[in-house]
Each structure stands twice: as structure tokens, then as C-alpha cells.
Amino acid sequence: MAGAKACTFFFLVLEITSALGRQMMLTQSVRRVQPGKRTSAVFAKPANLLDSPGEWTIWFNIDHPGGQGDYERLDAIRFYYGDRVCARPLRLEARTTNWKPAGSTGQVVHGSPLEGFWCLNREQRPGQNCSNYTVRFLCPPGSLRRDTEHSLWSPWSPWSKCSAACGHPGVQTRTRTCLAESVSLCSEATEEGRHCMEQACSACDLTCPMGKANAECDACMCQDFVLYGAVSLPGGAPASGAAVYLLSKTPKLLTQTDSSGRFRVPGLCPDGKSILKITKTKFAPIHLTVPKTRLKAATIRAEFVRAETPYIVMSPETKARRAGQSVSLCCKATGKPRPDKYFWYHNNTLLDPSLYKHDSKLVLRNLRRDQAGEYFCKAQTDAGAAKSRIAQLTVIASDEIPCNPTPESYLIQLPHDCFQNATNSFYYDVGRCPVKTCAGQQDNGIRCRDAVEHCCGISKTEEREIQCSGYTLPTKVATECSCQRCTETRRIVRGRVSAADNGEPLRFGHVYMGNTRVSMTGYKGTFTLHVPQDTERLVLTFVDRMQKFVNTTKVLPFNKKGSAVFHEIKMLRRKEPITLEAMETNIIPLGDMAGEDPVAELEIPSKSFYRQNGEPYMGKVKASVTFLDPRNISTATAAQSDLNFINDEGDTFPLRTYGMFSVDFRDEATSESLNVGKVKVHLDSTQVKMPEHVPMMKLWSLNPDTGLWEEEGDFKPESQRRNRREDRTFLVGNMEIRERRLFNLDVPESRRCFIKVRAYRSERFLPSEQIQGVVVSVINLEPRTGFSSNPRAWGRFDSVLTGPNGACLPAFCDDQSPDAYSAYVLASLAGEELEAVESSPKFNPNAIGVPQPYLNKLKYRRTDHEDPRVKKTAFQISMAKPRPNSPEEGNGPIYAFENLRECEDAPPSAAHFRFYQIEGDRYDYNTVPFNDDDPMGWTEDYLAWWPKPMEFRACYIKVKIVGPLEINVRSRNMGGTHRRTVGRLYGIRDVKSTRDRDQPNISSACLEFKCSGMLYDQDRVDRTLVKVIPQGSCQRASVNSMLHEYLVNHLPLAVNNNTSEYTMLAPLDPLGHNYGIYTVTDQDPRTAKEIALGRCFDGTSDGSSRVMKANVGVALTFNCVERQVGRQSAFQYLQNTPAQPSPASTVRGRVPSRRQRASQGSQRGGVASLRFPGAAQQPLSD
């Protein structure tokens, strides 16, 4: 066919020779064809369709380029797809999943029609992994399975218009659609092409309102007009070498800017329609319209904006649907230039754009079961690409139950006096329904976010009584789960910002999210902010207005399901400024470790400084350059951002740092910020202890809006020594300092693993006692040779949050040398550090959670392993990557990077490392079970301790104990005035009093009680009936006079005939420390409790303390003596007393005994004993 030699198909085609010795050629049934380009001899040349007998298979993609590379082996494909591929294929065709032919990727690949296709990561350029490839095979005619009973295909579409200009050879394509229920049944091509020759060229028909058409007939030209232009860089410096194009059918290069950033273009028409495109590497393209004028010349000016890779600001949401319904998945990205291409992937396979018409929004109608799975999008521009997070789409049958109706086991701890003989434990199974997205009732709208989100939750409960020692305890047990509206929650981030060197707080600093100020730190450096609902990645910048600290950008993990997370933020102290002469060459060392050479040096040539408007600056410069030295282990927590970058394929990859530096150059007279050009960074290669890192070293800058690092340039060996006596070898990198002021000496590191970590409420390590929302952090260390416990530098800092199944913590690892990297792991909850399992003197693999012999290989050591005086809040391990064929290493706690899903789904029985809370002297029991870590698990019930899941009110009363011993104090909380809950138990709280530091015979307890207020239906108020019961031989000595007066004035009043306890109807008002009552309302239950508890300890309404001030802000005082041998405590007395009225108890007008209260509390109609001064005593009724 004419013009066939001028056309090349950009696919990797690997051929074999037939038995007749004739070499088979590439068929023209292709997905994408492009004419007019050359390829190497390894690619087949096109041939006529009739000369290539055979049929193509479907496209296969069974592997992902994680781990060693991308393997699309024929034997594996045949294992999964059986007879959908023939026994002896004739040819192999490969491309990336975003339609890029393998032959044009520039990557090293291998393949054979009889073996398949493979690409190895180690063979690619430093810092680059293989792309994700998909393949198909050409098989002999009739060798593929066909469905002959039904028509599987729609008719072919008409041939497209020839792709070439008139008089030139081109390509035509046509398409068809698979009509089968399963696309996998359609094994032939959906698109094919053929050569074409466009008709002969005719006279130009372009109409020009001004001037004449050019020779190509694609633009109008005016010979007597000249356009002048001036282009500058950010900060005003001239943009030399920028390319200027005229946008027409094919962009035409007109000229380039000179050293002054100027250009001159004659012949354009000033019609207000011609568009110029100006490009320069590392900057977003500029589009300018030629101004409309009648003059013979015009001038235009423009300034480049730094190019930024796409950044995902909206990812598709996890959704659930029934078959036949529709769903919308949305994606949004920002960047410079703005992303204009979106690709969608299903189970890691690109959705064919010709079949799925989509952009940033993917709509799937009339869903089928096989469309369930994982979806994500990729946004792409000339500056790069970015991938969204994965969304899970669940598709169930139209008559299928959306949630498992049977609750799973969930154990709650019972009080210390409620041992269960049946289970031989202090635990009771109340059941729970795992919170997950389910297919609920949807309206007809197709939205990015469902109008109503549905989750599996508890739909039915059963009230049961637990038999304890002398009393019964009511509880609600989950009996059925169903799909219902999700509980609304709020996502909160709190923290404390302080100096990394001495803990000095950042006082009244500003907190920014992008360019918006979202919070401010207080006097103690604390801050609080609400995370917006559509936030993908929380990037915050902390700005010190006093300029004592370096502005710090952090990427903070937060709980997407709701609740508060607490972070400790460390900032680097700013270096004192020095004075530089702008007219001289200046050398600034980076790194000041005692006894060590600098890691690098900044060289600023003379006359390199310029003002923000681009004018050269010749005066004195105040320069502050602060270097974060990774050789100082204590600086790891002050690392900026999360040390990640996005590669060309849009995947997020980690960096290993060799140092960060922040620069600040100012005019000494006016303090105006100055820019610097032509800066050189000289890196001492002897400081790079891993030789393989030297050729991969790059210079990076931080994008403060995205928290991602972007490449500034490479390092190259210095051509000559700067000092003849200098024995060290230096690498040199070039950079300019303009709008960005934070830089990094980093290496992309592909040796990655995950560490499985769980946090528990106690050393019992029960799966039901796992804690969510714990911040687990890891510092990647580079140990000295042979001394894994003595690191010479840190390379990376990461943090994640524990969820219902723990956390998977990213860390560097090595499969060849187990000691190449080590990891230092620590955990905290609400600012409180959790303990790791000990390694000395007892070394118990069962307690640590990792079996032998793998545990020995990992060299687990708690921080106090060699010195018991050191804190016990962290552990260190060698990052030995698990061997694939080793059974003892295949079950955690270290997982290869490609096995993230296996790590996330690992059961509690799989190996993992453990942290736990020190079991304190507090105990909580709720009749309606609720986990403070999981607000979405809240259940609508009148007896719920927290009546609203988005507002939590914590109340504490301060009880003073006068006596030689610390005493356990209990609050028993029952319905007091609400008709639905009167006499019924909400819950109990136990706490042990804390001794005063200065008075050995005085202790106090901050005891939680249920606040009065509206119940969940917001119908009417309930004043909780609260009983405060000290354990032991105690007598009530006094009641706070202001509290007593308040209760007397706010009827009804509870009867207090028993002097060993105290009963009250909890106040509705938020009383303060003058009453001995401490009330805090917050959107997170744990935070509300912590704040109220801190105020109670301090005895103030606005302070906070961890030290008990026993004599301040007290509500109740009890005198407690040491119990004589054989004398019963109050608890024992109540347990052993027969169920009959006692002198201190009456049914009407008096307080019943504990046995009676428990009995009444389990009955719906129970009433509280109350009285009104001056009125006949009677219980409240409806």
C-alpha cells in the first residue's frame, strides 16, 4: 500500500520465524497508530492486513511494577486465562497502561512470544521503576476460543477521517463494542486501523480578516507588523532561552528569547485571535493572545510561573451499589499548568477511553458484578502525573443482604468485682457490627459524594443482666446488624508546637493550610483545627512571627472516620544571621557536628543577589542558613514534610535525606527578601556512606502547598578540586533561590517495606482492646557497620495512625544485608507516650508478638535494653526484608512493599510489634458499649453515655480523701428525671485517689460522672442521678457549700441519709472549680476527658496539671480510716447485705440499697429517690 514505509507502529512486537522460514509481520489491527516516526530495528515494520494471518488475544495485565519489576509471563497468563491465549503465539505486543508503546518509553525491556514480557526495575535509570505494562499475543487463525452461539460484537463504526494532511499518507481507524455480559468473552480487537492517502491538495480556503494565509494554509500573516515581547522568571529575572510558538493546527516554533528575556516576531497579524505559547523547562507554559491594534508594532510582557506536578485534591470515594444501579467516581487535581488529562483504572488496568467517556468524573451505569473492585484516577500534564488514592466499589446482587446480620465478637471488661465463672474472666461478649460502607437506599442523583452515606451498624440490641458479686449489671448486647445511615463525625487535629532543641513552645504562631490561616498556637504552643471534609492530605505550615524558628511544613495523618488526633510538632531553631557582601563570592558550610566535616557547602558567586523586581542588589546581605543535619539523631522529628516525591508515572516514592537547609537572605537596610541566582551546592561524597547513593543524589525543593519535594537538579562530580590539598571528592549541583526557601539533599530509595504495629489498652494484648488513633512514628536509621544499636545518621521520619486493625508503617529495608537499615519506632496517644514490650531482662517472643527465629534476625531491643534508667517508650529493630520462600518470615511483622494489602488485612494472630498503655487506676463501664476511639460506632439508645456523636460533654467531680491510704472511688450513674431512663443504669466509673505530694495523709480523686442534659432524641432533659461511693471505711465529712446551695436551689434534691456515700442530681449548668465540678465540651470524647481531668487535677477552671492538688477545687470530702482486720468495706457490705430495706434506705423518700438499686436499674419503671425542701417527699413520676 502506498506510503506504508512512511508509517511506523509504536508497539513492541517480538517475532518468531514460521516453519516455512517466512518472517511474520505486524498486523494492522491495532489500538493506537502514529505515522511518520522511526524506531530501532527491534520493532517490526507495518504490513498489509492480508499478509498477516492470525488473530490477536485480549490485552493481559497480571502484574504490577512493584518489587523486582513487571512480569507478564506467558505461563502465568495461561494459568489465569486458560484457552484465551494459544499454545504457541506468533508475536507479542506490549504497551504501558496509559497507551504508551513500550518502544517509546526508553526503558530496558525483554520479551518473547513463547515466554512473555518482563521489565526489571534494577535495569532502569537510577530513581526510576518499570512502567505498568499490558500485553497481547498474535495467535494462528482459529486457535482462540470463540462464542459461536451469540453475536458478541456491535457492527464496525465507519472509518475515521485520514489522519494526514492532503497529499500525504496517514491512518484511518474504526471501532466496535463488546456486547457480551462479560467483556472477557470478547477476545478480539476493539479498534483497528488501515493506511490511507489523503486526496490531493487544493487551493487554500483559509479566510484571513487581516493579512494573507501562509504557505501551510494554517495561519494568517501580516508582513508589516512586528510583535515585541519581554519574558521574566518569578522574582523578575530575565527568562532567557524560552521558546515562542504560534498555536495553529500544528504549533510552529517562531523564535527564542535572548539573554535579556526579549524576543521579536515579525509577520503576525494583530487581530486579537492569534495565540502564542511560550515554554521553558521547569516552568508552566504561558499562553498569550496577540493584541488587536492598527499600529505597526506592539509589545507584550509575561512572567513565568514555576511548573508544578499535578496534585490530587479530590480522590474517588469508596461506595457500594446493587447491580443495575449507577455510580459516579470523581477525581480532581491542581497543578501548573492545570491538569487537562485524566485516566481511570479498574483493578490496575486502564479503562479504554473509547469505551468509557470520562474526564475527571467517571460514571458507570447499569452496574454489573464484575465491575466491582478498586478504582483510581491519574491526572497528567506536561509537568508530570499524579495518582489518586484507591476507592473500593462494592457491587452486590439486587436481592443480596448488604451487611452480615450476625454481629462479630466484641469483649468488654467488667468491674474488678464482677468475675465471670462461665468464662473464667472479667470479660463479657457484647458483640459489635464492623463499620463499613454498604449499599443503602440511594436517590436518583449521580453525585461525586452520596447525599446519604450508608454503613453497617447495630440495628437490634438485647438487654441482659450480668451477675456480679452481690449485684447485677445491665448491658445492651448487639443481636443484629443492618445497613443504615452512617454516624456523622468531625475530624480534628490537635497538637503542641515546640523547639527541637529545648522544648520552647511556639507562642502565638500562625498555622496555614495552603495560603489560608486556619489556626493559631496558644501560649503553651498548643493548637486545634477542624479538618475540612474533602481534605485528601493534611499539609500544615507553622510560621513563627518572631522569627526564632524556621517555618515548618508538616504532613499530618488524621482519622478520616472522625475523632481527634494529637501531634507533637518540632521546629528547628533559626541560625543567627551573618553579614555577606553581595559583590563578593561567599561560602557557607552546611553542617556543624562537633568533630565532623560539613556535609556540603553553598557557594554564592559575586553579583548573584537581586531584588524581587529583578533589579541587581549590590549592598550588604543578612543571611540566615539553617541546616538540619541527619548525623544528629535528635533532629529527626524536626524533618520537614514527609519526604515524598511523585515520579513521572504519578506514583509516590520516598526520599532518603542527607540534609535539609532553609535559607533567608535579606537587604540589611530594609529587610526586603532577596533572590539569588547561580548558587552552587558542593556535596562531600565521603559523607554519603552508601556508595550506591552517590550517582542518584539530587537536589530538591519543598512545595509548601502540597508538602511534596520537587526535583531542582542533579549532582555531578566536580571537574577540578577547589583546593590542591583537598583530599575529598565533591559533587556539585546548581540551583536558584527564588520563591522557595527550603531545600534537600536527597536520594530516591526503592528498598521499602512495611512494619506491622498494634497498640493495646493493657499488657493483656487482647484484640478487642486495640486502640485506634495512636500516632506511630518511625525514624529510619543508618547504623554503623557491625553496630546496629549505634546509628551514624537518620534518613527519614514517618508517622501513621492505628486503625481497627493496627497500622502498617513504611520503612527502608534490605534483603541482602539485614543491618543495612534499622528502624526506631515509638507511639503516642493524645501526647502520652505508650510503652513498648520489654526486651530485657525478660525476652519473651510471645509478649513481643513475633516468633523465633525471625525475632532474633530483627534484633528487637527496647530503648532501656542496656540502661534501665532510659524511658521504655520505643524499640529498635534491624530492617531485614522477609525472604519469599521462608515460612517463618512470611507472616509478618515485616512485609515487602508490594504486600501492603496483606499487611493491612493481617489478622491479630499474625506477627506484629506491640505498644500498650500503662494500666491506670481508672475503669469505665457503659451499659451501651462505646469505644471512644471509634465515634462511628456510636449507637442510638436512651442509655448511651454520650447522647450526641458530634458533641461530647465530659463532667468530673473532685473528691478529697483524708486518710493514710489511697482509696478507690466509684460513681454510679442512673437516669434521674427522664421518663425513658429513670432508675436505669447509664454506666459506672471507678478511679483511685492520687496522693498529694506535700501532705501524705491527703489524696484526691477526679471522678467522672454522666453529665445532665438532653438524650439522643433531643426531646427532654435528664438530670443524671449520680452516686459517689468511696471504698473502705469512709464517712462523708463535708460538701462544697456552693455546690450544696446550687443543688438546693435547683430541685428536685436527692436524699443523702447514708453518710458513707453521696447522691446528687447532676447539675445542668457547667459549674466550675468553685463548686468542685469540672465540665468540658468537645467534638472528641477523649479530648474532652483529658481537658476536664487536667483542670480537675489543677483545681482551676482554665488550667491544666498532671500533679494532683488535693486541697484545691474540692466538691466532697470523706474521712477514711484504715480498715481493721475482719471489718467489711462499704463495697463488701453492700455485696453481702441481704436484699431488704436497711435503716438508711427507703423505697419512697430514701435511697435504696445497692442490691435494690441494681435490681431497680434493670427494670424499666425504676424511680430515683428524690425530695423537694418544704414539700412532701415523693419520687418523680411521668
Coordinates of C-alpha atoms in Angstrom, one line a residue, residues 466-866:
I466 CA -24.6 -9.7 84.2
Q467 CA -24.3 -11.3 87.6
C468 CA -21.6 -9.7 89.7
S469 CA -20.6 -10.2 93.3
G470 CA -23.7 -9.2 95.1
Y471 CA -25.4 -7.2 92.4
T472 CA -26.4 -7.3 88.7
L473 CA -25.1 -5.1 85.9
P474 CA -27.3 -4.3 82.9
T475 CA -25.8 -4.2 79.4
K476 CA -27.0 -3.9 75.9
V477 CA -25.8 -6.7 73.6
A478 CA -25.8 -6.4 69.8
T479 CA -28.0 -9.0 68.2
E480 CA -28.4 -7.9 64.6
C481 CA -26.6 -5.7 62.1
S482 CA -28.1 -3.9 59.1
C483 CA -27.3 -1.1 56.5
Q484 CA -28.2 2.3 57.9
R485 CA -27.2 5.9 57.7
C486 CA -23.6 6.5 58.8
T487 CA -22.9 8.3 62.0
E488 CA -21.8 11.9 61.3
T489 CA -18.4 12.7 62.9
R490 CA -15.9 15.5 62.7
R491 CA -12.2 15.2 62.1
I492 CA -10.0 17.1 64.5
V493 CA -6.2 17.6 64.7
R494 CA -4.6 19.0 67.9
G495 CA -1.1 19.4 68.8
R496 CA 1.7 21.2 70.5
V497 CA 4.5 23.0 68.7
S498 CA 7.9 23.4 70.3
A499 CA 11.6 23.8 69.6
A500 CA 13.5 20.6 68.8
D501 CA 16.5 21.6 71.0
N502 CA 14.9 22.6 74.3
G503 CA 11.1 22.3 74.0
E504 CA 10.4 26.1 74.0
P505 CA 6.8 26.5 72.8
L506 CA 5.9 28.3 69.6
R507 CA 3.8 31.1 71.2
F508 CA 1.1 32.7 69.1
G509 CA 2.4 31.3 65.9
H510 CA 0.3 31.0 62.8
V511 CA -0.9 27.8 61.2
Y512 CA -1.5 27.8 57.5
M513 CA -3.2 25.3 55.1
G514 CA -2.0 26.4 51.7
N515 CA -2.4 30.2 51.7
T516 CA -5.2 30.2 54.3
R517 CA -4.6 30.7 58.0
V518 CA -6.6 28.0 59.8
S519 CA -5.4 28.2 63.4
M520 CA -3.0 29.8 65.9
T521 CA -0.9 28.4 68.6
G522 CA -1.5 29.4 72.2
Y523 CA 0.9 30.5 75.0
K524 CA 1.9 26.9 75.5
G525 CA 2.3 26.2 71.8
T526 CA -1.0 24.2 71.5
F527 CA -3.3 24.4 68.5
T528 CA -6.6 22.9 67.4
L529 CA -8.2 22.8 63.9
H530 CA -11.1 21.1 62.2
V531 CA -10.0 19.1 59.1
P532 CA -12.3 20.1 56.1
Q533 CA -14.4 17.2 54.8
D534 CA -12.8 17.0 51.4
T535 CA -9.2 17.1 52.6
E536 CA -7.0 14.4 51.0
R537 CA -3.7 15.2 52.6
L538 CA -3.4 17.5 55.6
V539 CA -0.4 19.8 54.8
L540 CA 0.2 22.5 57.5
T541 CA 2.8 25.2 57.7
F542 CA 3.7 26.6 61.1
V543 CA 5.0 30.2 60.9
D544 CA 6.9 31.9 63.7
R545 CA 6.1 35.6 63.6
M546 CA 9.0 36.3 66.0
Q547 CA 11.4 34.5 63.5
K548 CA 13.1 32.5 66.2
F549 CA 12.2 29.2 64.4
V550 CA 12.4 28.0 60.8
N551 CA 9.0 27.9 59.3
T552 CA 8.0 24.3 59.2
T553 CA 5.7 22.3 56.8
K554 CA 4.3 19.1 58.1
V555 CA 2.1 16.4 56.6
L556 CA 0.0 15.2 59.5
P557 CA -2.1 11.9 59.4
F558 CA -5.6 12.3 60.6
N559 CA -8.5 10.0 61.3
K560 CA -10.8 10.1 58.2
K561 CA -13.6 8.3 60.2
G562 CA -13.6 11.1 62.8
S563 CA -12.2 11.8 66.3
A564 CA -9.2 13.8 67.3
V565 CA -5.5 13.1 66.8
F566 CA -2.8 14.7 68.7
H567 CA 0.6 15.6 67.2
E568 CA 3.9 16.8 68.7
I569 CA 5.4 19.3 66.2
K570 CA 9.1 20.1 66.5
M571 CA 10.7 23.1 64.9
L572 CA 14.3 23.9 64.1
R573 CA 15.7 27.0 65.7
R574 CA 16.8 29.6 63.1
K575 CA 20.5 30.3 62.8
E576 CA 21.6 33.7 63.8
P577 CA 22.1 35.8 60.6
I578 CA 25.6 36.7 59.3
T579 CA 26.5 39.6 57.0
L580 CA 27.6 38.9 53.4
E581 CA 28.9 41.2 50.7
A582 CA 26.9 40.9 47.6
M583 CA 29.8 41.9 45.4
E584 CA 32.0 39.0 46.7
T585 CA 31.9 35.2 46.4
N586 CA 30.6 33.7 49.7
I587 CA 31.0 30.2 51.0
I588 CA 28.5 28.9 53.7
P589 CA 29.1 25.5 55.3
L590 CA 26.2 23.1 55.8
G591 CA 26.5 21.0 58.9
D592 CA 28.3 21.8 62.2
M593 CA 28.5 18.5 64.0
A594 CA 31.4 18.6 66.5
G595 CA 34.4 16.7 65.2
E596 CA 32.8 16.2 61.7
D597 CA 33.3 18.0 58.4
P598 CA 30.4 19.8 56.9
V599 CA 28.1 17.7 54.7
A600 CA 28.1 20.3 52.0
E601 CA 28.8 24.0 51.2
L602 CA 26.9 26.7 49.5
E603 CA 28.8 28.8 47.0
I604 CA 27.2 32.1 46.1
P605 CA 29.1 33.9 43.3
S606 CA 29.6 37.6 43.4
K607 CA 26.8 39.8 41.9
S608 CA 24.2 36.9 42.3
F609 CA 21.7 38.7 44.5
Y610 CA 18.7 40.5 43.1
R611 CA 15.6 42.1 44.4
Q612 CA 12.0 40.9 44.0
N613 CA 11.5 43.2 41.0
G614 CA 14.6 41.7 39.2
E615 CA 17.0 44.6 39.9
P616 CA 20.5 43.5 40.8
Y617 CA 21.4 44.1 44.5
M618 CA 24.9 45.3 45.4
G619 CA 24.8 46.0 49.2
K620 CA 25.2 44.0 52.4
V621 CA 23.1 40.9 52.9
K622 CA 21.8 39.5 56.2
A623 CA 21.9 35.7 55.6
S624 CA 20.5 33.0 57.8
V625 CA 21.1 29.5 56.6
T626 CA 19.8 26.7 58.9
F627 CA 20.9 23.2 58.2
L628 CA 19.1 20.1 59.6
D629 CA 21.9 17.6 60.0
P630 CA 20.9 13.9 59.8
R631 CA 24.0 12.9 61.7
N632 CA 22.3 14.4 64.7
I633 CA 19.7 11.8 65.6
S634 CA 17.8 14.2 67.9
T635 CA 16.8 16.3 64.9
A636 CA 14.8 13.6 63.1
T637 CA 11.4 14.8 64.5
A638 CA 12.0 18.3 63.0
A639 CA 12.2 16.9 59.5
Q640 CA 10.1 19.0 57.1
S641 CA 7.1 17.4 55.3
D642 CA 7.0 13.6 54.9
L643 CA 10.0 13.2 52.5
N644 CA 8.0 12.0 49.5
F645 CA 8.0 12.9 45.8
I646 CA 5.9 11.9 42.8
N647 CA 7.6 10.2 39.9
D648 CA 6.8 10.5 36.2
E649 CA 4.2 7.8 36.4
G650 CA 2.3 9.5 39.2
D651 CA 3.3 7.1 42.0
T652 CA 4.5 8.4 45.4
F653 CA 8.1 7.4 46.3
P654 CA 10.1 8.1 49.4
L655 CA 13.4 10.0 49.8
R656 CA 16.3 9.3 52.0
T657 CA 17.8 12.6 53.2
Y658 CA 21.4 13.7 53.6
G659 CA 20.4 17.1 55.0
M660 CA 17.9 19.9 54.6
F661 CA 18.7 23.6 54.6
S662 CA 16.5 26.6 55.0
V663 CA 17.7 29.9 53.5
D664 CA 16.8 33.5 54.3
F665 CA 18.6 36.4 52.5
R666 CA 17.5 40.0 53.3
D667 CA 18.6 43.5 52.5
E668 CA 20.5 44.6 55.6
A669 CA 18.9 48.1 55.5
T670 CA 15.3 47.4 54.6
S671 CA 14.9 43.7 55.5
E672 CA 13.5 43.1 52.0
S673 CA 13.7 39.4 51.0
L674 CA 16.3 38.8 48.2
N675 CA 16.6 36.2 45.5
V676 CA 19.8 34.5 44.5
G677 CA 20.8 33.1 41.1
K678 CA 23.6 30.7 40.1
V679 CA 24.1 29.1 43.5
K680 CA 26.3 26.0 43.7
V681 CA 26.0 23.3 46.2
H682 CA 29.2 21.3 46.9
L683 CA 28.4 17.9 48.5
D684 CA 31.2 16.0 50.2
S685 CA 30.8 12.5 48.8
T686 CA 32.6 11.0 51.8
Q687 CA 29.5 11.9 53.8
V688 CA 27.4 9.5 51.7
K689 CA 28.1 6.2 53.4
M690 CA 26.2 4.1 51.0
P691 CA 28.2 4.2 47.7
E692 CA 25.2 3.2 45.6
H693 CA 23.5 6.5 46.6
V694 CA 26.2 8.8 45.2
P695 CA 25.1 8.6 41.5
M696 CA 21.5 9.0 42.5
M697 CA 21.9 12.1 44.6
K698 CA 19.7 15.0 43.7
L699 CA 18.8 18.5 44.9
W700 CA 15.2 19.0 45.8
S701 CA 12.9 21.9 46.9
L702 CA 9.8 21.7 49.0
N703 CA 6.4 22.8 47.7
P704 CA 4.8 24.2 50.8
D705 CA 1.2 23.8 49.4
T706 CA 1.4 20.1 48.7
G707 CA 4.1 19.0 51.1
L708 CA 5.9 17.2 48.3
W709 CA 9.5 17.6 47.3
E710 CA 10.2 18.5 43.6
E711 CA 13.5 18.0 41.8
E712 CA 15.7 21.0 41.4
G713 CA 18.7 19.3 39.7
D714 CA 21.3 16.6 39.6
F715 CA 24.7 16.4 41.2
K716 CA 27.7 15.8 39.1
P717 CA 31.4 15.1 40.0
E718 CA 33.3 18.3 40.4
S719 CA 35.6 18.8 37.4
Q720 CA 38.5 20.2 39.4
R721 CA 39.5 20.5 43.1
R722 CA 38.9 23.8 44.7
N723 CA 41.9 23.3 47.0
R724 CA 45.1 21.4 45.9
R725 CA 45.4 19.9 49.4
E726 CA 41.8 18.8 49.5
D727 CA 41.6 15.0 49.5
R728 CA 37.8 14.8 49.5
T729 CA 35.8 14.3 46.3
F730 CA 32.9 16.7 45.9
L731 CA 29.7 16.6 43.9
V732 CA 28.3 19.9 42.6
G733 CA 24.7 20.9 41.9
N734 CA 23.3 24.2 40.6
M735 CA 20.2 25.9 41.8
E736 CA 18.5 29.3 42.1
I737 CA 16.8 30.7 45.2
R738 CA 13.6 32.4 44.4
E739 CA 10.1 31.8 45.8
R740 CA 11.2 28.6 47.6
R741 CA 13.4 28.7 50.6
L742 CA 13.7 25.1 51.8
F743 CA 16.0 22.6 50.0
N744 CA 17.0 19.0 50.5
L745 CA 20.0 16.7 49.6
D746 CA 18.1 13.5 48.9
V747 CA 18.3 10.1 47.2
P748 CA 15.2 8.3 45.9
E749 CA 15.1 4.9 47.8
S750 CA 13.2 1.9 46.4
R751 CA 14.1 -0.6 49.1
R752 CA 10.9 -0.3 51.1
C753 CA 8.9 -2.5 53.5
F754 CA 6.1 -2.1 56.0
I755 CA 6.2 -2.8 59.8
K756 CA 3.0 -4.1 61.4
V757 CA 2.3 -2.4 64.7
R758 CA -0.7 -2.6 67.1
A759 CA -1.5 -0.6 70.2
Y760 CA -3.4 -2.0 73.2
R761 CA -5.1 -0.8 76.3
S762 CA -3.1 -3.1 78.6
E763 CA -0.5 -5.8 78.6
R764 CA -3.2 -8.4 78.0
F765 CA -2.9 -7.7 74.3
L766 CA -6.5 -8.6 73.6
P767 CA -7.7 -7.9 70.0
S768 CA -10.8 -6.2 71.4
E769 CA -8.6 -3.8 73.4
Q770 CA -6.8 -2.4 70.4
I771 CA -6.6 1.4 70.4
Q772 CA -7.3 3.5 67.3
G773 CA -5.9 6.9 66.7
V774 CA -2.4 6.2 68.1
V775 CA 0.3 8.1 66.3
V776 CA 3.1 5.6 65.5
S777 CA 6.3 7.1 64.2
V778 CA 9.4 5.5 62.7
I779 CA 12.9 7.0 62.3
N780 CA 14.9 5.2 59.6
L781 CA 18.5 4.9 60.8
E782 CA 21.7 4.1 59.1
P783 CA 23.7 2.0 61.6
R784 CA 27.5 1.9 61.8
T785 CA 29.0 -1.1 60.3
G786 CA 28.6 -4.0 62.8
F787 CA 26.8 -1.9 65.4
S788 CA 23.1 -1.8 64.7
S789 CA 22.4 -0.1 68.0
N790 CA 24.8 2.8 67.3
P791 CA 23.4 4.6 64.3
R792 CA 25.6 7.2 62.5
A793 CA 22.7 9.1 60.8
W794 CA 18.9 9.1 60.3
G795 CA 17.5 9.2 56.8
R796 CA 13.7 9.5 57.1
F797 CA 10.9 10.2 59.5
D798 CA 7.3 8.8 59.0
S799 CA 4.1 8.7 61.1
V800 CA 0.9 6.8 60.6
L801 CA -2.3 6.2 62.7
T802 CA -3.5 3.0 64.1
G803 CA -6.9 1.9 62.9
P804 CA -9.2 -1.0 63.9
N805 CA -6.5 -3.4 62.6
G806 CA -3.4 -1.7 63.7
A807 CA -1.0 0.2 61.4
C808 CA 1.5 -0.5 58.6
L809 CA 4.5 1.7 59.0
P810 CA 6.7 2.4 55.9
A811 CA 10.4 1.9 56.4
F812 CA 13.6 1.2 54.4
C813 CA 14.8 -2.4 54.3
D814 CA 17.2 -4.6 52.5
D815 CA 17.1 -8.3 51.5
Q816 CA 20.8 -8.7 51.1
S817 CA 22.1 -7.1 54.3
P818 CA 19.7 -7.2 57.3
D819 CA 21.7 -4.5 59.0
A820 CA 21.7 -2.0 56.1
Y821 CA 18.9 -0.1 57.7
S822 CA 17.4 -0.1 61.2
A823 CA 14.2 1.5 62.5
Y824 CA 13.4 3.3 65.7
V825 CA 9.7 3.0 66.4
L826 CA 7.7 5.0 69.0
A827 CA 3.9 5.6 69.7
S828 CA 1.9 8.3 71.4
L829 CA -1.8 8.9 72.2
A830 CA -3.0 12.4 73.0
G831 CA 0.6 13.4 73.7
E832 CA 1.1 10.5 76.1
E833 CA 3.8 8.0 75.1
L834 CA 2.9 4.4 75.1
E835 CA 5.2 1.6 76.3
A836 CA 6.9 -1.0 74.1
V837 CA 7.2 -4.6 75.2
E838 CA 10.4 -5.2 77.2
S839 CA 13.4 -7.0 75.8
S840 CA 15.5 -7.2 79.0
P841 CA 15.8 -8.9 81.4
K842 CA 12.9 -10.9 80.1
F843 CA 12.9 -11.6 76.3
N844 CA 9.5 -13.1 75.6
P845 CA 8.7 -13.5 71.9
N846 CA 5.0 -14.2 72.8
A847 CA 4.7 -10.9 74.5
I848 CA 6.7 -9.0 71.8
G849 CA 4.3 -10.6 69.2
V850 CA 7.0 -12.0 66.9
P851 CA 8.1 -15.7 66.9
Q852 CA 11.6 -17.0 66.7
P853 CA 13.9 -17.3 64.8
Y854 CA 12.8 -14.2 62.8
L855 CA 12.8 -12.1 66.0
N856 CA 16.5 -12.7 66.5
K857 CA 17.2 -11.7 62.9
L858 CA 15.3 -8.4 63.5
K859 CA 17.4 -7.8 66.7
Y860 CA 14.5 -6.3 68.7
R861 CA 15.6 -4.0 71.5
R862 CA 13.6 -1.7 73.7
T863 CA 15.2 1.6 74.5
D864 CA 16.0 0.6 78.1
H865 CA 17.6 -2.7 77.0
E866 CA 21.1 -1.7 78.2

